[in-house]
PDB file of C-alpha atoms in Angstrom:
ATOM      1  CA  MET A   1      97.855  98.901  75.326  1.00 36.00           C
ATOM      2  CA  ARG A   2      99.102 100.014  79.471  1.00 36.00           C
ATOM      3  CA  LEU A   3      95.423  99.323  81.509  1.00 37.00           C
ATOM      4  CA  LEU A   4      94.933 101.763  84.287  1.00 37.00           C
ATOM      5  CA  HIS A   5      94.993 100.324  87.689  1.00 37.00           C
ATOM      6  CA  ALA A   6      91.995  98.052  87.926  1.00 39.00           C
ATOM      7  CA  PRO A   7      89.696 100.319  90.085  1.00 40.00           C
ATOM      8  CA  VAL A   8      90.328 103.000  88.363  1.00 31.00           C
ATOM      9  CA  ALA A   9      89.229 101.260  85.046  1.00 40.00           C
ATOM     10  CA  LEU A  10      86.414 100.471  86.109  1.00 38.00           C
ATOM     11  CA  LEU A  11      85.216 103.439  87.309  1.00 33.00           C
ATOM     12  CA  ALA A  12      85.787 104.821  84.132  1.00 38.00           C
ATOM     13  CA  LEU A  13      84.679 102.163  82.025  1.00 38.00           C
ATOM     14  CA  THR A  14      81.400 101.571  83.821  1.00 38.00           C
ATOM     15  CA  ALA A  15      80.141 105.830  84.228  1.00 36.00           C
ATOM     16  CA  TYR A  16      81.086 105.742  80.565  1.00 40.00           C
ATOM     17  CA  THR A  17      78.735 102.738  79.748  1.00 35.00           C
ATOM     18  CA  LEU A  18      76.443 104.039  81.779  1.00 33.00           C
ATOM     19  CA  ALA A  19      76.525 107.328  79.976  1.00 37.00           C
ATOM     20  CA  GLN A  20      75.675 106.050  76.803  1.00 39.00           C
ATOM     21  CA  VAL A  21      71.883 104.558  77.877  1.00 36.00           C
ATOM     22  CA  PRO A  22      69.413 105.032  75.369  1.00 36.00           C
ATOM     23  CA  ALA A  23      67.206 108.272  75.171  1.00 39.00           C
ATOM     24  CA  PRO A  24      63.875 108.356  76.584  1.00 36.00           C
ATOM     25  CA  PRO A  25      61.378 109.174  73.749  1.00 37.00           C
ATOM     26  CA  ALA A  26      61.483 112.316  72.211  1.00 38.00           C
ATOM     27  CA  ASN A  27      57.933 113.659  73.891  1.00 35.00           C
ATOM     28  CA  GLY A  28      59.006 112.495  77.286  1.00 35.00           C
ATOM     29  CA  PRO A  29      59.697 115.479  79.660  1.00 34.00           C
ATOM     30  CA  GLY A  30      62.339 118.105  78.246  1.00 36.00           C
ATOM     31  CA  GLY A  31      61.790 116.360  75.183  1.00 37.00           C
ATOM     32  CA  GLN A  32      59.364 118.322  72.827  1.00 37.00           C
ATOM     33  CA  GLY A  33      55.978 117.113  73.664  1.00 37.00           C
ATOM     34  CA  ARG A  34      52.587 118.434  71.521  1.00 37.00           C
ATOM     35  CA  GLY A  35      51.941 120.234  74.808  1.00 38.00           C
ATOM     36  CA  GLY A  36      48.266 120.091  73.685  1.00 42.00           C
ATOM     37  CA  ARG A  37      48.226 121.649  70.467  1.00 48.00           C
ATOM     38  CA  GLY A  38      46.980 119.020  68.351  1.00 53.00           C
ATOM     39  CA  PRO A  39      48.156 116.688  65.666  1.00 61.00           C
ATOM     40  CA  VAL A  40      51.162 117.823  64.188  1.00 69.00           C
ATOM     41  CA  ALA A  41      53.979 116.692  62.256  1.00 83.00           C
ATOM     42  CA  PRO A  42      56.317 113.772  62.894  1.00 91.00           C
ATOM     43  CA  VAL A  43      59.686 115.268  63.981  1.00 94.00           C
ATOM     44  CA  VAL A  44      62.905 113.816  62.022  1.00 96.00           C
ATOM     45  CA  ILE A  45      65.924 114.190  63.667  1.00 97.00           C
ATOM     46  CA  GLY A  46      68.394 115.911  61.485  1.00 97.00           C
ATOM     47  CA  PRO A  47      71.893 115.700  60.547  1.00 98.00           C
ATOM     48  CA  SER A  48      74.723 116.656  63.127  1.00 98.00           C
ATOM     49  CA  ALA A  49      76.009 120.010  63.589  1.00 98.00           C
ATOM     50  CA  PRO A  50      79.000 121.136  64.427  1.00 98.00           C
ATOM     51  CA  VAL A  51      80.617 121.096  68.029  1.00 98.00           C
ATOM     52  CA  PRO A  52      83.219 123.292  69.164  1.00 98.00           C
ATOM     53  CA  PRO A  53      86.077 121.791  70.638  1.00 98.00           C
ATOM     54  CA  GLU A  54      85.673 122.774  74.026  1.00 98.00           C
ATOM     55  CA  VAL A  55      82.648 120.819  75.148  1.00 98.00           C
ATOM     56  CA  ALA A  56      82.678 118.606  72.298  1.00 98.00           C
ATOM     57  CA  ILE A  57      82.561 114.486  74.336  1.00 96.00           C
ATOM     58  CA  PRO A  58      85.284 112.492  72.747  1.00 94.00           C
ATOM     59  CA  ARG A  59      84.432 109.751  71.505  1.00 93.00           C
ATOM     60  CA  PRO A  60      86.077 106.835  70.611  1.00 93.00           C
ATOM     61  CA  THR A  61      86.712 105.694  67.558  1.00 92.00           C
ATOM     62  CA  PRO A  62      85.961 101.755  66.767  1.00 92.00           C
ATOM     63  CA  GLU A  63      89.630 101.017  67.250  1.00 95.00           C
ATOM     64  CA  GLU A  64      89.532 102.798  70.072  1.00 93.00           C
ATOM     65  CA  LEU A  65      86.805 100.545  71.516  1.00 93.00           C
ATOM     66  CA  SER A  66      87.533  98.004  70.696  1.00 95.00           C
ATOM     67  CA  GLN A  67      91.255  98.197  72.315  1.00 95.00           C
ATOM     68  CA  VAL A  68      89.436  98.900  75.118  1.00 94.00           C
ATOM     69  CA  ASN A  69      87.253  96.094  75.303  1.00 94.00           C
ATOM     70  CA  ASN A  70      89.806  93.372  74.611  1.00 96.00           C
ATOM     71  CA  ALA A  71      92.167  94.646  76.912  1.00 95.00           C
ATOM     72  CA  LEU A  72      89.101  94.445  79.519  1.00 94.00           C
ATOM     73  CA  ALA A  73      88.871  91.358  78.784  1.00 95.00           C
ATOM     74  CA  GLN A  74      91.915  90.270  78.981  1.00 95.00           C
ATOM     75  CA  TRP A  75      92.345  91.518  82.149  1.00 95.00           C
ATOM     76  CA  ILE A  76      89.258  89.789  83.893  1.00 94.00           C
ATOM     77  CA  ALA A  77      90.633  86.582  82.383  1.00 95.00           C
ATOM     78  CA  ALA A  78      93.575  87.037  83.902  1.00 95.00           C
ATOM     79  CA  ASP A  79      93.021  87.704  87.246  1.00 94.00           C
ATOM     80  CA  ASN A  80      93.703  85.359  90.453  1.00 94.00           C
ATOM     81  CA  SER A  81      91.097  87.524  92.970  1.00 95.00           C
ATOM     82  CA  PRO A  82      88.155  86.705  95.055  1.00 95.00           C
ATOM     83  CA  ASN A  83      86.659  89.116  92.803  1.00 94.00           C
ATOM     84  CA  LYS A  84      86.655  87.250  89.469  1.00 94.00           C
ATOM     85  CA  PRO A  85      83.684  86.002  89.478  1.00 95.00           C
ATOM     86  CA  VAL A  86      81.867  89.381  90.097  1.00 95.00           C
ATOM     87  CA  LEU A  87      83.795  91.112  87.818  1.00 93.00           C
ATOM     88  CA  GLN A  88      82.578  88.189  84.749  1.00 94.00           C
ATOM     89  CA  LYS A  89      78.834  88.447  85.815  1.00 95.00           C
ATOM     90  CA  PHE A  90      79.252  92.603  84.851  1.00 96.00           C
ATOM     91  CA  GLN A  91      81.130  92.277  82.759  1.00 94.00           C
ATOM     92  CA  SER A  92      78.863  93.398  79.808  1.00 94.00           C
ATOM     93  CA  LEU A  93      77.975  96.117  81.634  1.00 94.00           C
ATOM     94  CA  MET A  94      81.481  97.287  82.333  1.00 93.00           C
ATOM     95  CA  MET A  95      82.449  96.744  78.553  1.00 94.00           C
ATOM     96  CA  LEU A  96      82.816 100.465  75.932  1.00 92.00           C
ATOM     97  CA  GLN A  97      79.782 100.935  73.960  1.00 91.00           C
ATOM     98  CA  PRO A  98      79.853 102.851  70.588  1.00 92.00           C
ATOM     99  CA  PRO A  99      78.678 106.161  71.561  1.00 90.00           C
ATOM    100  CA  ARG A 100      74.797 107.237  70.292  1.00 91.00           C
ATOM    101  CA  LEU A 101      74.123 110.273  68.032  1.00 96.00           C
ATOM    102  CA  ASN A 102      73.950 113.093  70.182  1.00 98.00           C
ATOM    103  CA  VAL A 103      70.575 114.537  68.966  1.00 98.00           C
ATOM    104  CA  ALA A 104      70.928 118.109  70.919  1.00 98.00           C
ATOM    105  CA  ALA A 105      73.136 118.735  68.760  1.00 98.00           C
ATOM    106  CA  THR A 106      71.371 117.927  65.480  1.00 98.00           C
ATOM    107  CA  TYR A 107      69.598 120.225  62.970  1.00 98.00           C
ATOM    108  CA  THR A 108      65.932 119.199  63.727  1.00 98.00           C
ATOM    109  CA  GLN A 109      62.846 121.018  62.948  1.00 98.00           C
ATOM    110  CA  THR A 110      60.913 120.836  66.054  1.00 98.00           C
ATOM    111  CA  GLN A 111      57.355 120.633  66.776  1.00 96.00           C
ATOM    112  CA  GLN A 112      57.759 124.419  67.528  1.00 96.00           C
ATOM    113  CA  ARG A 113      59.284 125.101  64.589  1.00 97.00           C
ATOM    114  CA  MET A 114      56.453 124.002  62.096  1.00 97.00           C
ATOM    115  CA  GLY A 115      54.018 126.489  61.092  1.00 94.00           C
ATOM    116  CA  PRO A 116      53.419 129.909  61.866  1.00 96.00           C
ATOM    117  CA  ARG A 117      55.988 130.794  64.535  1.00 96.00           C
ATOM    118  CA  HIS A 118      59.365 129.866  62.915  1.00 98.00           C
ATOM    119  CA  LEU A 119      57.560 131.124  58.725  1.00 98.00           C
ATOM    120  CA  GLY A 120      57.060 134.753  60.886  1.00 98.00           C
ATOM    121  CA  PHE A 121      60.667 134.808  61.481  1.00 98.00           C
ATOM    122  CA  VAL A 122      61.956 133.791  59.010  1.00 98.00           C
ATOM    123  CA  GLU A 123      60.379 137.112  57.352  1.00 98.00           C
ATOM    124  CA  THR A 124      61.311 139.400  60.310  1.00 98.00           C
ATOM    125  CA  ALA A 125      64.591 137.970  59.428  1.00 98.00           C
ATOM    126  CA  SER A 126      64.465 138.838  55.376  1.00 98.00           C
ATOM    127  CA  LYS A 127      63.729 142.174  56.315  1.00 97.00           C
ATOM    128  CA  GLY A 128      66.288 142.656  57.977  1.00 96.00           C
ATOM    129  CA  ASN A 129      67.455 146.278  60.359  1.00 96.00           C
ATOM    130  CA  ILE A 130      67.832 143.656  63.811  1.00 98.00           C
ATOM    131  CA  ASP A 131      70.259 145.467  65.708  1.00 98.00           C
ATOM    132  CA  LEU A 132      69.759 142.904  68.769  1.00 98.00           C
ATOM    133  CA  LEU A 133      68.636 139.190  68.328  1.00 98.00           C
ATOM    134  CA  LEU A 134      67.136 137.311  71.383  1.00 98.00           C
ATOM    135  CA  ASP A 135      67.086 133.443  71.108  1.00 98.00           C
ATOM    136  CA  GLY A 136      66.158 130.537  73.078  1.00 98.00           C
ATOM    137  CA  ASP A 137      62.829 128.943  74.646  1.00 98.00           C
ATOM    138  CA  SER A 138      59.852 130.018  76.838  1.00 97.00           C
ATOM    139  CA  ILE A 139      61.827 131.879  79.174  1.00 98.00           C
ATOM    140  CA  THR A 140      62.970 133.920  76.156  1.00 98.00           C
ATOM    141  CA  ASP A 141      59.827 134.148  74.854  1.00 97.00           C
ATOM    142  CA  TRP A 142      57.966 135.285  77.074  1.00 97.00           C
ATOM    143  CA  TRP A 143      58.936 138.022  77.900  1.00 94.00           C
ATOM    144  CA  VAL A 144      56.401 140.106  75.983  1.00 89.00           C
ATOM    145  CA  GLN A 145      53.400 137.700  76.798  1.00 90.00           C
ATOM    146  CA  GLY A 146      51.328 140.345  79.001  1.00 93.00           C
ATOM    147  CA  ASP A 147      50.999 143.729  79.829  1.00 96.00           C
ATOM    148  CA  ASP A 148      53.596 143.355  83.267  1.00 96.00           C
ATOM    149  CA  ASN A 149      56.282 141.695  81.274  1.00 96.00           C
ATOM    150  CA  LYS A 150      56.213 143.522  78.128  1.00 96.00           C
ATOM    151  CA  ALA A 151      56.462 146.306  79.750  1.00 97.00           C
ATOM    152  CA  MET A 152      59.610 144.981  81.418  1.00 97.00           C
ATOM    153  CA  PHE A 153      61.093 143.871  77.954  1.00 97.00           C
ATOM    154  CA  ASP A 154      59.826 147.980  76.427  1.00 97.00           C
ATOM    155  CA  LYS A 155      61.851 148.870  79.743  1.00 97.00           C
ATOM    156  CA  TYR A 156      65.468 147.673  78.367  1.00 97.00           C
ATOM    157  CA  PHE A 157      64.725 146.790  74.754  1.00 96.00           C
ATOM    158  CA  GLY A 158      62.501 149.625  74.057  1.00 94.00           C
ATOM    159  CA  ASN A 159      65.305 151.643  72.690  1.00 95.00           C
ATOM    160  CA  ILE A 160      66.957 149.169  70.552  1.00 97.00           C
ATOM    161  CA  LYS A 161      65.889 146.888  67.242  1.00 98.00           C
ATOM    162  CA  THR A 162      65.262 143.968  68.899  1.00 97.00           C
ATOM    163  CA  ALA A 163      63.518 140.788  67.019  1.00 97.00           C
ATOM    164  CA  ASN A 164      63.196 137.523  69.755  1.00 97.00           C
ATOM    165  CA  PHE A 165      62.986 134.476  67.690  1.00 98.00           C
ATOM    166  CA  ALA A 166      62.880 132.090  70.949  1.00 98.00           C
ATOM    167  CA  ILE A 167      59.381 129.792  71.050  1.00 98.00           C
ATOM    168  CA  ALA A 168      58.378 128.404  74.161  1.00 97.00           C
ATOM    169  CA  GLY A 169      59.014 124.414  74.571  1.00 97.00           C
ATOM    170  CA  ASP A 170      62.239 124.671  72.189  1.00 98.00           C
ATOM    171  CA  THR A 171      65.270 123.079  72.344  1.00 98.00           C
ATOM    172  CA  THR A 172      69.152 122.680  71.194  1.00 98.00           C
ATOM    173  CA  GLN A 173      68.292 121.105  68.047  1.00 98.00           C
ATOM    174  CA  GLY A 174      65.613 123.409  67.081  1.00 98.00           C
ATOM    175  CA  VAL A 175      67.076 126.625  67.751  1.00 98.00           C
ATOM    176  CA  LEU A 176      69.695 125.176  64.884  1.00 98.00           C
ATOM    177  CA  TRP A 177      67.108 123.679  62.077  1.00 98.00           C
ATOM    178  CA  GLY A 178      65.575 127.202  62.441  1.00 98.00           C
ATOM    179  CA  LEU A 179      68.978 128.970  62.500  1.00 98.00           C
ATOM    180  CA  LYS A 180      70.039 127.152  59.352  1.00 98.00           C
ATOM    181  CA  ASN A 181      66.528 127.687  57.680  1.00 98.00           C
ATOM    182  CA  GLY A 182      65.792 130.796  57.416  1.00 98.00           C
ATOM    183  CA  GLU A 183      66.594 132.811  60.879  1.00 98.00           C
ATOM    184  CA  GLY A 184      69.755 132.892  60.958  1.00 98.00           C
ATOM    185  CA  GLN A 185      69.666 135.079  57.341  1.00 98.00           C
ATOM    186  CA  GLY A 186      68.917 138.580  56.064  1.00 98.00           C
ATOM    187  CA  PHE A 187      70.404 140.535  58.674  1.00 98.00           C
ATOM    188  CA  GLN A 188      73.446 140.469  60.549  1.00 98.00           C
ATOM    189  CA  PRO A 189      72.594 141.167  64.251  1.00 98.00           C
ATOM    190  CA  LYS A 190      75.276 143.179  66.612  1.00 98.00           C
ATOM    191  CA  ALA A 191      74.460 141.344  69.549  1.00 98.00           C
ATOM    192  CA  VAL A 192      72.900 138.052  70.165  1.00 98.00           C
ATOM    193  CA  MET A 193      71.450 137.204  73.650  1.00 98.00           C
ATOM    194  CA  LEU A 194      71.099 133.858  73.726  1.00 98.00           C
ATOM    195  CA  MET A 195      69.802 131.245  76.368  1.00 98.00           C
ATOM    196  CA  ILE A 196      68.417 127.527  75.810  1.00 98.00           C
ATOM    197  CA  GLY A 197      68.559 123.838  76.703  1.00 98.00           C
ATOM    198  CA  THR A 198      66.496 123.710  79.680  1.00 98.00           C
ATOM    199  CA  ASN A 199      63.690 121.601  77.783  1.00 98.00           C
ATOM    200  CA  ASN A 200      67.105 119.086  77.033  1.00 98.00           C
ATOM    201  CA  THR A 201      67.208 118.133  80.718  1.00 98.00           C
ATOM    202  CA  GLY A 202      64.587 116.058  80.853  1.00 96.00           C
ATOM    203  CA  THR A 203      65.816 113.902  77.854  1.00 94.00           C
ATOM    204  CA  PHE A 204      69.813 114.317  77.517  1.00 97.00           C
ATOM    205  CA  THR A 205      73.086 114.418  79.928  1.00 97.00           C
ATOM    206  CA  ALA A 206      74.397 117.556  80.773  1.00 98.00           C
ATOM    207  CA  PRO A 207      77.077 116.860  78.808  1.00 98.00           C
ATOM    208  CA  GLU A 208      75.320 116.083  75.561  1.00 98.00           C
ATOM    209  CA  ILE A 209      73.407 119.420  76.599  1.00 98.00           C
ATOM    210  CA  ALA A 210      76.692 121.483  76.391  1.00 98.00           C
ATOM    211  CA  GLU A 211      77.487 120.067  73.474  1.00 98.00           C
ATOM    212  CA  GLY A 212      73.667 121.725  71.765  1.00 98.00           C
ATOM    213  CA  VAL A 213      74.543 124.673  73.234  1.00 98.00           C
ATOM    214  CA  GLY A 214      78.470 124.426  71.874  1.00 98.00           C
ATOM    215  CA  ALA A 215      76.525 124.055  67.736  1.00 98.00           C
ATOM    216  CA  VAL A 216      73.847 126.786  68.580  1.00 98.00           C
ATOM    217  CA  VAL A 217      76.854 129.007  69.417  1.00 98.00           C
ATOM    218  CA  LEU A 218      78.875 128.133  66.403  1.00 98.00           C
ATOM    219  CA  GLU A 219      76.008 127.627  63.825  1.00 98.00           C
ATOM    220  CA  MET A 220      75.784 132.021  65.377  1.00 98.00           C
ATOM    221  CA  ARG A 221      78.682 132.465  64.884  1.00 98.00           C
ATOM    222  CA  LYS A 222      78.648 131.335  61.009  1.00 98.00           C
ATOM    223  CA  ASP A 223      75.866 133.038  60.543  1.00 98.00           C
ATOM    224  CA  PHE A 224      76.735 136.469  62.172  1.00 98.00           C
ATOM    225  CA  PRO A 225      80.359 136.873  62.316  1.00 98.00           C
ATOM    226  CA  ASN A 226      80.659 140.278  62.955  1.00 97.00           C
ATOM    227  CA  ALA A 227      77.967 140.120  66.751  1.00 98.00           C
ATOM    228  CA  LYS A 228      78.906 139.911  69.618  1.00 98.00           C
ATOM    229  CA  ILE A 229      77.051 137.132  71.386  1.00 98.00           C
ATOM    230  CA  LEU A 230      76.094 136.697  74.909  1.00 98.00           C
ATOM    231  CA  LEU A 231      76.196 133.142  76.620  1.00 98.00           C
ATOM    232  CA  LEU A 232      73.484 133.080  79.036  1.00 98.00           C
ATOM    233  CA  ALA A 233      73.366 130.435  81.915  1.00 98.00           C
ATOM    234  CA  ILE A 234      70.724 128.160  82.088  1.00 98.00           C
ATOM    235  CA  PHE A 235      68.427 129.611  84.514  1.00 98.00           C
ATOM    236  CA  PRO A 236      68.003 127.454  88.191  1.00 97.00           C
ATOM    237  CA  ARG A 237      64.566 125.700  88.010  1.00 97.00           C
ATOM    238  CA  SER A 238      62.310 124.490  90.466  1.00 97.00           C
ATOM    239  CA  THR A 239      63.634 123.715  94.521  1.00 96.00           C
ATOM    240  CA  PRO A 240      66.875 123.117  96.049  1.00 96.00           C
ATOM    241  CA  GLY A 241      67.039 119.823  95.740  1.00 95.00           C
ATOM    242  CA  ASP A 242      66.108 118.901  92.603  1.00 97.00           C
ATOM    243  CA  PRO A 243      68.492 116.725  90.768  1.00 97.00           C
ATOM    244  CA  VAL A 244      67.888 119.021  87.798  1.00 97.00           C
ATOM    245  CA  ARG A 245      69.351 121.549  89.050  1.00 97.00           C
ATOM    246  CA  ASP A 246      72.707 119.550  89.801  1.00 97.00           C
ATOM    247  CA  LYS A 247      72.571 119.187  86.162  1.00 98.00           C
ATOM    248  CA  ILE A 248      72.052 122.410  85.084  1.00 98.00           C
ATOM    249  CA  ALA A 249      75.153 123.240  87.117  1.00 98.00           C
ATOM    250  CA  GLU A 250      77.157 121.327  85.084  1.00 98.00           C
ATOM    251  CA  VAL A 251      75.501 122.557  81.345  1.00 98.00           C
ATOM    252  CA  ASN A 252      76.961 125.623  83.024  1.00 98.00           C
ATOM    253  CA  ARG A 253      80.232 124.467  83.987  1.00 98.00           C
ATOM    254  CA  ILE A 254      80.701 123.536  80.468  1.00 98.00           C
ATOM    255  CA  ILE A 255      79.496 126.295  78.331  1.00 98.00           C
ATOM    256  CA  SER A 256      81.769 128.750  80.265  1.00 98.00           C
ATOM    257  CA  LYS A 257      84.124 126.627  77.981  1.00 98.00           C
ATOM    258  CA  LEU A 258      82.872 129.287  75.145  1.00 98.00           C
ATOM    259  CA  ASP A 259      83.323 131.872  76.933  1.00 98.00           C
ATOM    260  CA  ASP A 260      86.403 134.040  74.639  1.00 98.00           C
ATOM    261  CA  GLN A 261      85.437 137.328  75.809  1.00 97.00           C
ATOM    262  CA  ARG A 262      85.892 138.684  71.311  1.00 98.00           C
ATOM    263  CA  HIS A 263      83.260 137.307  70.369  1.00 98.00           C
ATOM    264  CA  VAL A 264      81.361 134.864  72.844  1.00 98.00           C
ATOM    265  CA  PHE A 265      80.632 136.653  76.364  1.00 98.00           C
ATOM    266  CA  TYR A 266      79.272 133.949  79.030  1.00 98.00           C
ATOM    267  CA  MET A 267      77.711 135.427  82.003  1.00 98.00           C
ATOM    268  CA  ASP A 268      75.968 133.500  84.983  1.00 98.00           C
ATOM    269  CA  ILE A 269      73.443 135.536  86.422  1.00 98.00           C
ATOM    270  CA  GLY A 270      71.055 133.071  88.377  1.00 98.00           C
ATOM    271  CA  ALA A 271      72.122 133.602  91.820  1.00 98.00           C
ATOM    272  CA  ARG A 272      70.502 136.934  91.417  1.00 98.00           C
ATOM    273  CA  PHE A 273      67.089 135.304  91.113  1.00 98.00           C
ATOM    274  CA  LEU A 274      67.216 133.750  94.393  1.00 98.00           C
ATOM    275  CA  ASP A 275      67.377 134.047  98.325  1.00 98.00           C
ATOM    276  CA  GLU A 276      69.868 132.982 100.527  1.00 97.00           C
ATOM    277  CA  LYS A 277      68.511 129.243 100.768  1.00 97.00           C
ATOM    278  CA  GLY A 278      68.495 129.108  96.925  1.00 97.00           C
ATOM    279  CA  VAL A 279      64.718 129.940  96.856  1.00 97.00           C
ATOM    280  CA  PHE A 280      63.028 132.081  93.874  1.00 98.00           C
ATOM    281  CA  LEU A 281      63.030 135.531  94.969  1.00 98.00           C
ATOM    282  CA  PRO A 282      58.578 136.123  95.984  1.00 97.00           C
ATOM    283  CA  ASP A 283      56.936 137.227  92.695  1.00 97.00           C
ATOM    284  CA  SER A 284      59.920 136.875  90.357  1.00 97.00           C
ATOM    285  CA  PHE A 285      59.088 133.217  88.792  1.00 97.00           C
ATOM    286  CA  ARG A 286      55.655 131.518  88.363  1.00 96.00           C
ATOM    287  CA  GLY A 287      54.811 128.975  91.086  1.00 96.00           C
ATOM    288  CA  ASP A 288      55.864 126.418  89.048  1.00 97.00           C
ATOM    289  CA  ASN A 289      59.831 127.505  89.256  1.00 97.00           C
ATOM    290  CA  LEU A 290      60.649 128.142  85.973  1.00 97.00           C
ATOM    291  CA  HIS A 291      59.418 131.211  84.670  1.00 97.00           C
ATOM    292  CA  PRO A 292      59.754 134.474  85.322  1.00 98.00           C
ATOM    293  CA  GLN A 293      57.197 137.144  85.872  1.00 97.00           C
ATOM    294  CA  ALA A 294      57.789 140.648  85.197  1.00 98.00           C
ATOM    295  CA  LYS A 295      59.841 140.979  88.271  1.00 98.00           C
ATOM    296  CA  GLY A 296      61.990 138.491  87.803  1.00 98.00           C
ATOM    297  CA  TYR A 297      62.522 140.080  83.597  1.00 98.00           C
ATOM    298  CA  ASP A 298      63.403 142.996  85.772  1.00 98.00           C
ATOM    299  CA  ILE A 299      65.991 141.389  87.674  1.00 98.00           C
ATOM    300  CA  TRP A 300      67.179 139.836  84.008  1.00 98.00           C
ATOM    301  CA  GLY A 301      66.917 143.341  81.944  1.00 98.00           C
ATOM    302  CA  ALA A 302      68.906 145.054  85.005  1.00 98.00           C
ATOM    303  CA  ALA A 303      71.761 142.332  85.028  1.00 98.00           C
ATOM    304  CA  VAL A 304      72.295 142.580  81.317  1.00 98.00           C
ATOM    305  CA  LYS A 305      71.607 146.218  80.649  1.00 97.00           C
ATOM    306  CA  ASP A 306      74.778 147.477  80.718  1.00 97.00           C
ATOM    307  CA  LYS A 307      77.068 144.541  79.103  1.00 98.00           C
ATOM    308  CA  LEU A 308      74.653 144.524  75.556  1.00 98.00           C
ATOM    309  CA  ALA A 309      74.978 148.080  75.694  1.00 97.00           C
ATOM    310  CA  GLU A 310      79.221 147.387  75.669  1.00 97.00           C
ATOM    311  CA  LEU A 311      78.662 144.839  72.879  1.00 98.00           C
ATOM    312  CA  MET A 312      76.747 146.855  70.917  1.00 97.00           C
ATOM    313  CA  LYS A 313      78.723 149.850  69.945  1.00 93.00           C
TER     314      LYS A 313
END
């Protein structure tokens, strides 16, 4: 094996190793916490879902992993510089680790997809007569929460046969499971508007979240082969300077590669909600800097209405 220049090799290997640290518990920030709903069934991680090559994380085979680690060990052993003691001290941290399972790209029944909401979606799906499907988490779910929000929903979607299968608190893996278990069968929409992933940000790396989003898109392509998918960039959250904004921006950069202008159409409207300093426009989002209010939903609807009309022709 031909070794990289030493400093480059060390940086590359260290970065990959650090990316493989174990994930926090599923009920941590961005995970699948109970949210005060009382006792619920445990979440059992499901099988991995296919991921589009455009967003797939490179993963070494066991042979490649062994090859890299052997080469690194040989390089450190042969080093005669003053740096050798520190290289030996941290050698174990620089070793390439087996990639962890990316739960964000699995068919996992989350707590949000257990019970009446999911069963109601399955019943709605089985009846068909849906031209536009909305899917995601609370940001999409709450389009119809409260009279003011619902008025915005009716303004932009009132004349369209629409189903909203988004659930507050859900993640990419939950949407994947729902689609595979009845929410993606029984109807063929003309278009889908999808935004998912913000609830994965507390637990997963940006590339892992992007794989999860990609897996959802691929599942929708399988379930709805004739539908046009409007894939929305994850909306900004929190305030300028919060690292979560950088993570979301990285996810969006990766998932933008899924846009093929035939079946998948990527659109980033996040900047429309922000002023020149990156702060949410007054009254557009709640105080949590995460969920739109009526003004925010109005901005959202105005930004996508023409594109959706085009995709639904």
